[in-house]
Short mmCIF file of C-alpha atoms in Angstrom, two decimals:
data_model
loop_
_atom_site.label_atom_id
_atom_site.label_comp_id
_atom_site.label_asym_id
_atom_site.label_seq_id
_atom_site.Cartn_x
_atom_site.Cartn_y
_atom_site.Cartn_z
CA UNK A 1 36.78 2.73 11.58
CA UNK A 2 35.97 2.21 7.91
CA UNK A 3 33.18 4.35 6.47
CA UNK A 4 31.23 1.28 5.33
CA UNK A 5 31.37 -0.10 8.90
CA UNK A 6 30.28 3.25 10.35
CA UNK A 7 27.38 3.44 7.90
CA UNK A 8 26.35 -0.09 8.86
CA UNK A 9 26.47 0.77 12.58
CA UNK A 10 24.36 3.88 11.95
CA UNK A 11 21.68 1.72 10.31
CA UNK A 12 21.76 -0.55 13.36
CA UNK A 13 21.39 2.49 15.62
CA UNK A 14 18.33 3.44 13.56
CA UNK A 15 16.91 0.07 14.71
CA UNK A 16 17.00 -1.48 11.26
CA UNK A 17 16.45 -5.22 11.63
CA UNK A 18 15.51 -6.20 8.06
CA UNK A 19 16.85 -5.26 4.63
CA UNK A 20 15.81 -6.25 1.12
CA UNK A 21 18.84 -6.49 -1.10
CA UNK A 22 20.53 -7.28 -4.35
CA UNK A 23 24.32 -7.11 -3.88
CA UNK A 24 26.84 -5.48 -6.19
CA UNK A 25 30.27 -3.84 -6.10
CA UNK A 26 28.95 -0.58 -4.71
CA UNK A 27 27.03 -1.92 -1.70
CA UNK A 28 28.67 -5.24 -0.82
CA UNK A 29 31.09 -4.02 1.89
CA UNK A 30 28.35 -2.14 3.73
CA UNK A 31 26.04 -5.15 3.44
CA UNK A 32 28.70 -7.53 4.74
CA UNK A 33 29.43 -5.32 7.74
CA UNK A 34 25.73 -4.94 8.51
CA UNK A 35 25.01 -8.66 8.29
CA UNK A 36 28.10 -9.62 10.29
CA UNK A 37 26.42 -7.96 13.28
CA UNK A 38 23.96 -10.85 13.41
CA UNK A 39 21.16 -8.37 14.13
CA UNK A 40 19.69 -8.00 10.65
CA UNK A 41 17.58 -10.30 8.50
CA UNK A 42 18.63 -10.08 4.87
CA UNK A 43 16.06 -10.92 2.21
CA UNK A 44 17.88 -11.55 -1.07
CA UNK A 45 15.81 -10.59 -4.10
CA UNK A 46 16.11 -11.39 -7.80
CA UNK A 47 15.31 -7.89 -9.09
CA UNK A 48 15.91 -4.43 -7.60
CA UNK A 49 12.33 -3.34 -8.16
CA UNK A 50 11.30 -6.21 -5.92
CA UNK A 51 13.67 -5.04 -3.17
CA UNK A 52 11.94 -1.66 -3.01
CA UNK A 53 8.43 -3.13 -3.35
CA UNK A 54 9.17 -5.58 -0.52
CA UNK A 55 10.47 -2.74 1.64
CA UNK A 56 7.20 -0.94 0.80
CA UNK A 57 5.06 -3.85 1.99
CA UNK A 58 7.26 -4.30 5.05
CA UNK A 59 7.01 -0.61 6.03
CA UNK A 60 3.27 -0.26 5.46
CA UNK A 61 2.43 -3.41 7.39
CA UNK A 62 4.77 -2.79 10.36
CA UNK A 63 4.98 0.99 10.72
CA UNK A 64 8.78 0.80 10.53
CA UNK A 65 11.12 2.44 8.02
CA UNK A 66 11.67 0.05 5.12
CA UNK A 67 15.25 -0.45 3.92
CA UNK A 68 16.31 -1.70 0.49
CA UNK A 69 19.72 -1.70 -1.14
CA UNK A 70 21.11 -2.02 -4.63
CA UNK A 71 24.29 -1.28 -6.52
CA UNK A 72 25.10 1.59 -8.86
CA UNK A 73 23.61 2.41 -12.25
CA UNK A 74 21.13 -0.22 -13.43
CA UNK A 75 20.79 -1.42 -9.84
CA UNK A 76 19.06 1.85 -9.02
CA UNK A 77 17.28 2.54 -12.30
CA UNK A 78 15.51 -0.82 -12.26
CA UNK A 79 13.84 0.16 -8.99
CA UNK A 80 12.19 3.31 -10.40
CA UNK A 81 8.64 1.95 -10.64
CA UNK A 82 8.54 0.77 -7.03
CA UNK A 83 10.17 3.99 -5.78
CA UNK A 84 7.53 6.16 -7.45
CA UNK A 85 4.75 3.91 -6.14
CA UNK A 86 6.12 4.12 -2.58
CA UNK A 87 6.40 7.90 -2.85
CA UNK A 88 2.76 8.19 -3.86
CA UNK A 89 1.69 5.97 -0.98
CA UNK A 90 3.73 7.97 1.54
CA UNK A 91 5.95 5.05 2.56
CA UNK A 92 8.90 5.81 4.88
CA UNK A 93 11.90 4.14 3.29
CA UNK A 94 15.68 4.52 2.97
CA UNK A 95 17.38 3.11 -0.11
CA UNK A 96 21.11 2.49 0.23
CA UNK A 97 22.22 3.00 -3.36
CA UNK A 98 25.85 2.49 -4.27
CA UNK A 99 27.24 5.01 -6.71
CA UNK A 100 30.18 5.23 -9.10
CA UNK A 101 33.09 7.61 -8.51
CA UNK A 102 31.63 11.16 -8.38
CA UNK A 103 32.02 13.06 -11.61
CA UNK A 104 33.27 10.10 -13.62
CA UNK A 105 30.74 10.14 -16.44
CA UNK A 106 32.83 7.55 -18.30
CA UNK A 107 32.07 4.85 -15.71
CA UNK A 108 30.03 2.02 -17.22
CA UNK A 109 27.31 2.27 -14.53
CA UNK A 110 27.32 6.07 -14.16
CA UNK A 111 24.01 7.86 -13.70
CA UNK A 112 23.26 11.19 -12.05
CA UNK A 113 21.56 10.08 -8.80
CA UNK A 114 20.13 13.54 -8.14
CA UNK A 115 18.55 13.72 -11.59
CA UNK A 116 17.18 10.20 -11.17
CA UNK A 117 15.74 11.05 -7.75
CA UNK A 118 14.11 14.18 -9.14
CA UNK A 119 12.50 12.11 -11.87
CA UNK A 120 11.08 9.79 -9.21
CA UNK A 121 9.96 12.81 -7.11
CA UNK A 122 12.09 11.73 -4.13
CA UNK A 123 15.10 13.16 -2.30
CA UNK A 124 18.69 12.04 -2.86
CA UNK A 125 20.97 12.40 0.17
CA UNK A 126 24.61 12.00 -0.91
CA UNK A 127 27.57 10.90 1.19
CA UNK A 128 30.00 13.52 -0.08
CA UNK A 129 32.87 13.27 2.42
CA UNK A 130 33.93 10.86 5.20
CA UNK A 131 33.20 13.53 7.79
CA UNK A 132 29.59 13.93 6.62
CA UNK A 133 28.74 10.25 6.18
CA UNK A 134 26.88 9.82 9.48
CA UNK A 135 25.06 13.12 9.01
CA UNK A 136 23.79 11.85 5.66
CA UNK A 137 22.38 8.68 7.23
CA UNK A 138 20.68 10.67 9.98
CA UNK A 139 19.21 13.11 7.45
CA UNK A 140 17.94 10.29 5.23
CA UNK A 141 16.18 8.50 8.08
CA UNK A 142 14.85 11.73 9.56
CA UNK A 143 13.33 12.74 6.24
CA UNK A 144 11.86 9.26 5.68
CA UNK A 145 10.28 9.24 9.16
CA UNK A 146 9.02 12.82 9.31
CA UNK A 147 7.85 13.22 5.70
CA UNK A 148 6.96 9.54 5.21
CA UNK A 149 8.62 9.11 1.85
CA UNK A 150 11.45 7.14 0.22
CA UNK A 151 14.91 8.69 0.41
CA UNK A 152 17.89 7.59 -1.72
CA UNK A 153 21.12 7.47 0.30
CA UNK A 154 23.77 7.76 -2.41
CA UNK A 155 27.13 6.28 -1.39
CA UNK A 156 29.96 6.51 -3.98
CA UNK A 157 32.55 3.79 -4.30
CA UNK A 158 35.25 6.16 -3.05
CA UNK A 159 33.68 5.80 0.40
CA UNK A 160 34.10 2.03 0.50
CA UNK A 161 37.48 1.95 2.21
CA UNK A 162 37.79 5.51 3.51
CA UNK A 163 38.33 6.01 7.23
CA UNK A 164 35.91 7.81 9.56
CA UNK A 165 37.93 10.86 10.66
CA UNK A 166 36.68 10.82 14.27
CA UNK A 167 35.35 8.49 16.95
CA UNK A 168 32.00 6.97 16.08
CA UNK A 169 29.08 8.85 17.65
CA UNK A 170 25.54 8.81 16.29
CA UNK A 171 22.14 10.23 17.32
CA UNK A 172 19.27 8.21 15.80
CA UNK A 173 16.72 10.18 13.81
CA UNK A 174 13.89 8.68 15.86
CA UNK A 175 15.03 10.79 18.80
CA UNK A 176 14.95 13.94 16.69
CA UNK A 177 11.45 13.18 15.38
CA UNK A 178 10.22 12.48 18.93
CA UNK A 179 11.60 15.84 20.14
CA UNK A 180 9.74 17.70 17.41
CA UNK A 181 6.41 16.69 18.91
CA UNK A 182 2.99 16.43 17.32
CA UNK A 183 1.03 19.40 16.05
CA UNK A 184 -2.59 20.42 16.55
CA UNK A 185 -4.47 22.90 14.33
CA UNK A 186 -5.10 26.45 15.54
CA UNK A 187 -8.01 27.11 17.88
CA UNK A 188 -9.76 29.07 15.14
CA UNK A 189 -9.51 26.17 12.70
CA UNK A 190 -10.83 23.74 15.31
CA UNK A 191 -13.70 26.10 16.12
CA UNK A 192 -14.59 26.37 12.42
CA UNK A 193 -14.62 22.59 12.05
CA UNK A 194 -16.63 22.10 15.25
CA UNK A 195 -19.18 24.60 13.94
CA UNK A 196 -19.58 22.60 10.72
CA UNK A 197 -20.07 19.41 12.70
CA UNK A 198 -22.57 21.03 15.09
CA UNK A 199 -24.74 22.17 12.18
CA UNK A 200 -24.69 18.78 10.41
CA UNK A 201 -27.35 16.10 10.68
CA UNK A 202 -25.93 13.27 8.56
CA UNK A 203 -22.15 13.19 9.07
CA UNK A 204 -19.87 10.50 7.66
CA UNK A 205 -16.23 10.00 8.67
CA UNK A 206 -13.91 8.65 5.96
CA UNK A 207 -10.82 6.97 7.39
CA UNK A 208 -7.69 7.09 5.23
CA UNK A 209 -4.25 5.54 5.25
CA UNK A 210 -3.03 8.22 7.66
CA UNK A 211 -5.48 7.14 10.36
CA UNK A 212 -4.82 3.41 10.63
CA UNK A 213 -2.98 3.51 13.97
CA UNK A 214 -4.99 1.92 16.76
CA UNK A 215 -5.13 5.07 18.89
CA UNK A 216 -6.37 7.09 15.91
CA UNK A 217 -9.14 4.62 15.11
CA UNK A 218 -10.23 4.66 18.75
CA UNK A 219 -10.37 8.47 18.65
CA UNK A 220 -12.40 8.31 15.42
CA UNK A 221 -14.92 5.96 17.03
CA UNK A 222 -15.23 8.24 20.06
CA UNK A 223 -15.91 11.22 17.80
CA UNK A 224 -18.26 9.12 15.68
CA UNK A 225 -20.27 8.08 18.73
CA UNK A 226 -20.42 11.70 19.82
CA UNK A 227 -21.80 13.02 16.52
CA UNK A 228 -23.70 9.94 15.34
CA UNK A 229 -21.47 9.44 12.30
CA UNK A 230 -21.28 6.48 9.98
CA UNK A 231 -17.84 5.29 8.82
CA UNK A 232 -16.34 4.72 5.39
CA UNK A 233 -12.74 4.31 4.25
CA UNK A 234 -10.56 5.23 1.32
CA UNK A 235 -9.37 2.28 -0.75
CA UNK A 236 -5.95 2.50 0.93
CA UNK A 237 -7.60 2.06 4.34
CA UNK A 238 -9.94 -0.74 3.27
CA UNK A 239 -10.83 -2.94 6.21
CA UNK A 240 -10.57 -0.27 8.90
CA UNK A 241 -13.49 -0.30 11.39
CA UNK A 242 -15.07 -3.09 9.34
CA UNK A 243 -16.40 -4.77 12.49
CA UNK A 244 -18.28 -1.63 13.55
CA UNK A 245 -22.07 -1.79 13.06
CA UNK A 246 -21.80 1.67 11.48
CA UNK A 247 -19.32 0.70 8.77
CA UNK A 248 -20.12 1.46 5.13
CA UNK A 249 -16.98 0.00 3.56
CA UNK A 250 -14.97 1.71 0.84
CA UNK A 251 -15.97 5.15 -0.42
CA UNK A 252 -15.27 5.90 -4.05
CA UNK A 253 -14.92 3.92 -7.24
CA UNK A 254 -15.55 0.62 -5.42
CA UNK A 255 -18.40 1.76 -3.19
CA UNK A 256 -21.26 -0.64 -2.72
CA UNK A 257 -24.74 0.63 -3.70
CA UNK A 258 -25.78 1.20 -0.08
CA UNK A 259 -22.60 3.16 0.62
CA UNK A 260 -23.19 5.39 -2.40
CA UNK A 261 -26.76 6.08 -1.25
CA UNK A 262 -25.69 7.08 2.27
CA UNK A 263 -22.85 9.30 1.06
CA UNK A 264 -25.05 11.09 -1.44
CA UNK A 265 -27.50 11.85 1.38
CA UNK A 266 -24.79 13.04 3.80
CA UNK A 267 -24.40 16.73 4.61
CA UNK A 268 -20.89 16.53 6.09
CA UNK A 269 -17.91 14.32 5.27
CA UNK A 270 -14.90 14.31 7.59
CA UNK A 271 -11.76 12.84 6.07
CA UNK A 272 -9.26 11.67 8.68
CA UNK A 273 -5.83 10.84 7.25
CA UNK A 274 -7.44 10.71 3.80
CA UNK A 275 -6.67 12.91 0.83
CA UNK A 276 -10.33 13.01 -0.27
CA UNK A 277 -9.09 12.73 -3.83
CA UNK A 278 -11.05 12.27 -7.01
CA UNK A 279 -11.09 8.49 -6.61
CA UNK A 280 -12.53 8.57 -3.09
CA UNK A 281 -15.05 11.22 -4.17
CA UNK A 282 -15.84 9.78 -7.62
CA UNK A 283 -14.69 12.96 -9.33
CA UNK A 284 -16.83 14.99 -6.89
CA UNK A 285 -20.11 13.21 -7.63
CA UNK A 286 -20.24 10.83 -4.63
CA UNK A 287 -21.25 13.36 -1.98
CA UNK A 288 -21.98 16.55 -3.96
CA UNK A 289 -24.15 18.19 -1.30
CA UNK A 290 -21.84 17.62 1.65
CA UNK A 291 -19.49 20.09 3.22
CA UNK A 292 -16.07 18.59 3.85
CA UNK A 293 -13.49 18.64 6.64
CA UNK A 294 -10.05 17.22 5.91
CA UNK A 295 -7.66 16.23 8.72
CA UNK A 296 -4.10 15.39 7.63
CA UNK A 297 -0.69 16.04 9.13
CA UNK A 298 1.11 17.08 5.94
CA UNK A 299 0.19 19.60 3.24
CA UNK A 300 1.40 17.12 0.60
CA UNK A 301 -1.17 14.58 1.79
CA UNK A 302 -3.90 17.19 1.64
CA UNK A 303 -3.16 18.18 -1.92
CA UNK A 304 -2.45 14.74 -3.38
CA UNK A 305 -4.95 14.44 -6.25
CA UNK A 306 -7.36 16.29 -3.98
CA UNK A 307 -10.52 18.23 -4.68
CA UNK A 308 -11.36 21.42 -2.73
CA UNK A 309 -12.58 21.04 0.87
CA UNK A 310 -14.66 23.33 3.08
CA UNK A 311 -12.32 23.19 6.08
CA UNK A 312 -8.71 21.97 6.17
CA UNK A 313 -7.09 20.97 9.47
CA UNK A 314 -3.36 20.27 9.47
CA UNK A 315 -2.27 18.35 12.54
CA UNK A 316 -1.74 14.97 14.12
CA UNK A 317 -4.80 12.87 13.31
CA UNK A 318 -5.32 11.47 16.81
CA UNK A 319 -4.86 14.77 18.66
CA UNK A 320 -6.98 16.69 16.17
CA UNK A 321 -9.88 14.26 16.34
CA UNK A 322 -9.68 14.23 20.15
CA UNK A 323 -9.65 18.04 20.22
CA UNK A 324 -12.78 18.18 18.06
CA UNK A 325 -14.56 15.69 20.32
CA UNK A 326 -13.62 17.75 23.37
CA UNK A 327 -14.93 20.97 21.78
CA UNK A 328 -18.23 19.32 20.94
CA UNK A 329 -18.54 17.97 24.48
CA UNK A 330 -17.99 21.45 25.92
CA UNK A 331 -20.66 22.79 23.60
CA UNK A 332 -23.19 20.20 24.78
CA UNK A 333 -23.60 18.98 21.22
CA UNK A 334 -25.96 16.09 20.65
CA UNK A 335 -26.85 14.42 17.37
CA UNK A 336 -27.91 10.96 16.33
CA UNK A 337 -26.60 11.63 12.84
CA UNK A 338 -27.77 9.02 10.35
CA UNK A 339 -27.52 6.07 12.72
CA UNK A 340 -31.22 5.77 13.54
CA UNK A 341 -32.15 5.40 9.90
CA UNK A 342 -29.19 3.14 9.07
CA UNK A 343 -29.98 -0.57 8.93
CA UNK A 344 -26.97 -2.61 7.81
CA UNK A 345 -27.81 -5.76 5.92
CA UNK A 346 -26.17 -8.70 4.23
CA UNK A 347 -26.27 -8.38 0.46
CA UNK A 348 -24.58 -9.45 -2.72
CA UNK A 349 -21.95 -6.82 -3.62
CA UNK A 350 -22.58 -7.57 -7.29
CA UNK A 351 -26.37 -7.48 -7.19
CA UNK A 352 -28.15 -5.72 -10.05
CA UNK A 353 -24.99 -5.99 -12.17
CA UNK A 354 -25.29 -7.90 -15.44
CA UNK A 355 -21.72 -9.15 -15.63
CA UNK A 356 -22.32 -12.07 -17.97
CA UNK A 357 -22.07 -15.83 -17.56
CA UNK A 358 -19.33 -18.39 -18.00
CA UNK A 359 -19.32 -19.69 -21.57
CA UNK A 360 -20.21 -23.38 -22.04
CA UNK A 361 -16.88 -24.06 -23.75
CA UNK A 362 -14.80 -22.51 -20.94
CA UNK A 363 -13.08 -24.68 -18.36
CA UNK A 364 -12.91 -21.74 -16.02
CA UNK A 365 -14.74 -20.14 -13.12
CA UNK A 366 -16.72 -17.01 -12.40
CA UNK A 367 -14.58 -14.43 -10.50
CA UNK A 368 -17.54 -13.76 -8.20
CA UNK A 369 -17.39 -17.38 -7.05
CA UNK A 370 -13.67 -17.07 -6.41
CA UNK A 371 -14.10 -13.96 -4.29
CA UNK A 372 -16.90 -15.59 -2.28
CA UNK A 373 -14.75 -18.65 -1.58
CA UNK A 374 -11.74 -16.55 -0.59
CA UNK A 375 -13.86 -14.30 1.62
CA UNK A 376 -15.09 -17.35 3.53
CA UNK A 377 -11.60 -18.86 3.86
CA UNK A 378 -9.35 -15.96 4.88
CA UNK A 379 -8.54 -16.18 8.61
CA UNK A 380 -9.17 -13.32 11.01
CA UNK A 381 -6.23 -10.96 11.30
CA UNK A 382 -4.79 -11.83 7.89
CA UNK A 383 -3.08 -9.29 5.66
CA UNK A 384 -4.56 -9.17 2.17
CA UNK A 385 -2.54 -7.64 -0.67
CA UNK A 386 -4.57 -7.09 -3.83
CA UNK A 387 -3.32 -5.97 -7.22
CA UNK A 388 -4.91 -3.94 -9.97
CA UNK A 389 -6.48 -5.05 -13.24
CA UNK A 390 -9.83 -6.23 -14.54
CA UNK A 391 -10.29 -8.42 -11.47
CA UNK A 392 -9.74 -5.69 -8.86
CA UNK A 393 -13.34 -4.57 -8.52
CA UNK A 394 -14.29 -8.16 -7.67
CA UNK A 395 -11.75 -8.26 -4.84
CA UNK A 396 -12.32 -4.69 -3.67
CA UNK A 397 -16.10 -5.12 -3.53
CA UNK A 398 -16.31 -8.74 -2.46
CA UNK A 399 -13.64 -9.01 0.26
CA UNK A 400 -14.42 -7.48 3.64
CA UNK A 401 -12.28 -6.43 6.58
CA UNK A 402 -14.13 -8.60 9.09
CA UNK A 403 -12.13 -10.13 11.91
CA UNK A 404 -9.40 -7.52 11.89
CA UNK A 405 -8.12 -8.17 8.38
CA UNK A 406 -5.80 -5.58 6.92
CA UNK A 407 -5.54 -4.65 3.25
CA UNK A 408 -2.60 -3.31 1.26
CA UNK A 409 -2.99 -1.97 -2.27
CA UNK A 410 -0.26 -2.16 -4.88
CA UNK A 411 -1.31 0.41 -7.44
CA UNK A 412 0.49 3.54 -6.25
CA UNK A 413 1.90 4.09 -9.72
CA UNK A 414 -0.81 2.20 -11.59
CA UNK A 415 1.69 -0.55 -12.39
CA UNK A 416 1.18 -4.29 -12.53
CA UNK A 417 3.84 -6.59 -11.12
CA UNK A 418 4.17 -4.95 -7.68
CA UNK A 419 1.66 -7.07 -5.74
CA UNK A 420 3.72 -10.20 -5.10
CA UNK A 421 6.83 -8.43 -3.76
CA UNK A 422 4.73 -6.11 -1.60
CA UNK A 423 3.01 -9.19 -0.16
CA UNK A 424 6.36 -10.86 0.49
CA UNK A 425 7.56 -7.75 2.33
CA UNK A 426 4.42 -7.78 4.47
CA UNK A 427 4.95 -11.47 5.24
CA UNK A 428 8.57 -10.85 6.25
CA UNK A 429 7.46 -8.09 8.61
CA UNK A 430 4.60 -10.12 10.09
CA UNK A 431 5.90 -13.71 10.37
CA UNK A 432 3.09 -14.81 12.68
CA UNK A 433 0.26 -13.63 10.40
CA UNK A 434 -1.10 -15.28 7.27
CA UNK A 435 -0.68 -13.13 4.16
CA UNK A 436 -2.91 -13.51 1.11
CA UNK A 437 -1.88 -12.10 -2.26
CA UNK A 438 -4.44 -11.77 -5.05
CA UNK A 439 -3.30 -10.69 -8.50
CA UNK A 440 -3.73 -11.38 -12.20
CA UNK A 441 -1.61 -13.81 -14.17
CA UNK A 442 0.35 -11.19 -16.12
CA UNK A 443 1.14 -9.18 -12.99
CA UNK A 444 2.31 -12.21 -11.02
CA UNK A 445 4.63 -13.35 -13.80
CA UNK A 446 6.55 -10.06 -13.64
CA UNK A 447 8.22 -11.09 -10.38
CA UNK A 448 7.25 -14.74 -9.91
CA UNK A 449 10.88 -15.69 -9.17
CA UNK A 450 10.63 -13.85 -5.85
CA UNK A 451 8.68 -16.84 -4.50
CA UNK A 452 12.14 -18.40 -4.23
CA UNK A 453 12.94 -15.97 -1.40
CA UNK A 454 9.54 -16.48 0.21
CA UNK A 455 10.28 -20.21 0.38
CA UNK A 456 13.79 -19.67 1.77
CA UNK A 457 12.38 -17.52 4.56
CA UNK A 458 9.55 -19.98 5.25
CA UNK A 459 6.87 -17.35 4.95
CA UNK A 460 3.14 -17.82 5.46
CA UNK A 461 2.03 -16.73 2.02
CA UNK A 462 -0.95 -17.80 -0.05
CA UNK A 463 -0.85 -16.46 -3.61
CA UNK A 464 -4.13 -16.58 -5.51
CA UNK A 465 -3.81 -15.86 -9.23
CA UNK A 466 -6.94 -14.82 -11.11
CA UNK A 467 -5.73 -16.30 -14.39
CA UNK A 468 -7.65 -15.51 -17.58
CA UNK A 469 -4.76 -16.17 -19.98
CA UNK A 470 -4.91 -12.53 -21.03
CA UNK A 471 -4.30 -8.91 -20.26
CA UNK A 472 -7.78 -8.84 -18.77
CA UNK A 473 -8.66 -5.14 -18.67
CA UNK A 474 -7.23 -4.54 -22.14
CA UNK A 475 -9.06 -7.60 -23.49
CA UNK A 476 -12.43 -6.25 -22.40
CA UNK A 477 -11.70 -2.66 -23.42
CA UNK A 478 -10.76 -3.78 -26.92
CA UNK A 479 -13.95 -5.81 -27.18
CA UNK A 480 -16.00 -2.93 -25.82
CA UNK A 481 -14.74 -0.66 -28.59
CA UNK A 482 -15.20 -3.24 -31.34
CA UNK A 483 -11.50 -3.93 -31.79
CA UNK A 484 -9.86 -7.33 -32.30
CA UNK A 485 -8.70 -8.50 -28.86
CA UNK A 486 -6.16 -11.09 -30.00
CA UNK A 487 -3.15 -8.98 -28.97
CA UNK A 488 -4.35 -9.12 -25.35
CA UNK A 489 -4.48 -12.93 -25.28
CA UNK A 490 -1.36 -14.41 -23.68
CA UNK A 491 -1.49 -18.07 -22.59
CA UNK A 492 -0.23 -18.53 -19.05
CA UNK A 493 2.31 -21.25 -18.22
CA UNK A 494 1.61 -23.69 -15.40
CA UNK A 495 2.15 -21.40 -12.44
CA UNK A 496 1.62 -24.23 -9.96
CA UNK A 497 4.51 -26.24 -11.40
CA UNK A 498 6.74 -23.17 -11.50
CA UNK A 499 6.00 -22.55 -7.82
CA UNK A 500 6.85 -26.15 -7.03
CA UNK A 501 10.11 -25.73 -8.91
CA UNK A 502 10.93 -22.77 -6.68
CA UNK A 503 10.37 -24.87 -3.57
CA UNK A 504 6.76 -24.05 -2.76
CA UNK A 505 3.55 -25.87 -3.55
CA UNK A 506 0.83 -25.10 -6.06
CA UNK A 507 -2.43 -26.19 -7.63
CA UNK A 508 -4.53 -25.35 -10.68
CA UNK A 509 -8.29 -24.99 -10.14
CA UNK A 510 -11.02 -24.48 -12.72
CA UNK A 511 -14.22 -24.46 -10.64
CA UNK A 512 -15.58 -23.08 -7.39
CA UNK A 513 -15.72 -26.60 -5.92
CA UNK A 514 -12.06 -27.25 -6.74
CA UNK A 515 -11.11 -23.90 -5.24
CA UNK A 516 -13.09 -24.51 -2.05
CA UNK A 517 -11.37 -27.88 -1.56
CA UNK A 518 -7.96 -26.35 -2.17
CA UNK A 519 -8.56 -23.56 0.33
CA UNK A 520 -9.89 -26.01 2.90
CA UNK A 521 -6.74 -28.13 2.63
CA UNK A 522 -4.26 -25.26 2.90
CA UNK A 523 -2.62 -25.05 6.33
CA UNK A 524 -1.92 -21.27 6.22
CA UNK A 525 1.67 -21.96 7.19
CA UNK A 526 3.60 -22.34 3.91
CA UNK A 527 4.22 -20.74 0.52
CA UNK A 528 1.42 -21.94 -1.72
CA UNK A 529 0.07 -20.69 -5.06
CA UNK A 530 -3.39 -21.36 -6.47
CA UNK A 531 -3.66 -20.80 -10.22
CA UNK A 532 -7.40 -20.15 -10.61
CA UNK A 533 -8.54 -20.22 -14.22
CA UNK A 534 -10.95 -17.33 -14.80
CA UNK A 535 -13.64 -16.95 -17.42
CA UNK A 536 -13.05 -14.36 -20.13
CA UNK A 537 -16.81 -13.87 -20.44
CA UNK A 538 -17.43 -12.09 -17.12
CA UNK A 539 -16.93 -8.33 -17.42
CA UNK A 540 -17.03 -5.88 -14.52
CA UNK A 541 -17.98 -2.53 -15.96
CA UNK A 542 -16.69 -0.73 -12.84
CA UNK A 543 -13.19 -1.86 -13.67
CA UNK A 544 -13.27 -1.61 -17.44
CA UNK A 545 -15.34 1.53 -18.00
CA UNK A 546 -14.47 3.72 -15.01
CA UNK A 547 -11.34 5.26 -16.48
CA UNK A 548 -12.79 5.28 -19.99
CA UNK A 549 -15.79 7.31 -18.82
CA UNK A 550 -13.62 9.72 -16.80
CA UNK A 551 -11.34 10.30 -19.77
CA UNK A 552 -14.27 10.95 -22.10
#
């Protein structure tokens, strides 16, 4: 059995059913063998960064291990941005990266894969000999599953036609992870946390990305009911428990005024699957008087950009929350928390903010009107993928998680250009759900050609471009500091026509009425792009000033 065929079979045994690929000399035999099985969907991409970003969106929206593949040298280096972003989001992923002949530094596409992986803060698992090839695959998948991070599987060209030196036999990593079991914190740690909860009167539970599984959310609600807690989320978990009457929305930079008030009055904050980092805690100012309990299953998640906590519990989120609830039941604990005083209300997320008005000469719309129209149009259960830029506070404040919507962020590395491929990956992994992508014009143009693949796979994808013909955040920052903003002005081509040229459909809208009509006519079953012209006169200080203030 050829090594490339054995490697392909090992991926099948790991239950891989979808890959995101750009073929080259160093991965083409493995790809061909894998696809000849008829069991794998192959999503061809136009850029390697997109392959990894799509695998990111696929993994985060399905709970599976994402798989991307590229050839040697520039095939791998072009994926660096998406790899680093996936690492910071804790995305389980295996990247089949072809390599040149080991030690041949004269090869045109040579690069030290281990050095590259170290730069990206991920692990490189090499296939060094035919006899260790299957072990390398198992190790890569085991690490991706157990540590929830990208792993580079480095396969040199010398392995392409080598023979497996024994009969094929493979144990999938999923079996190994299952045997390892789930951990629960020590009894002493649980007692300490239960004591903090028992002495609190206004507890708030912040749900993070590590607590989005259905069983975990149910456990959180049971604990919340027991202790009278209100619920908030990190930005990465936006939308979770949004239909609960006790939901406060996002905690942190994009908190609504009411959320900020409640958190500042709280005396205990319990983070479940959340890093409680400086963004969620607004540099420590959001709930300065509260003691904190942090529940995460990995030390790395606890320390990621984190501020100190009162009590740290390392263990499985579901089991740990259930154990705390059981302890409090045994102790006959009763508390209404802040629920009696909490009266949720409908309000304008941008109230009391002087954001400006659309200039009389502008044929463009107010971003607040766009967000209101999109909020009303998005179906229940949709996946919303939002990018980063000047517009992001409008989307993060104005869009809710009602009706079981799920949100994915694309700013793990603070990079533009990742939103569209992440959305495509989510659409591939969830073919029966509508997916909505919202990004700025400059970010979308980075990987606009990937709509070609979305059309080929007949995805349900609505792309909404908040198009201000500029680098929006930079435009407003330059103006704010009295600098000439001309360098940030970049006219946008007709994105609707480009989308049509790629096989989809598109429209340009310049007013709230035009947008509402366009959304009403969309069937939520095709690849469609709406190029929404945005005013350059509306400035959201949250987006523009937040980092400036923090950096002094």
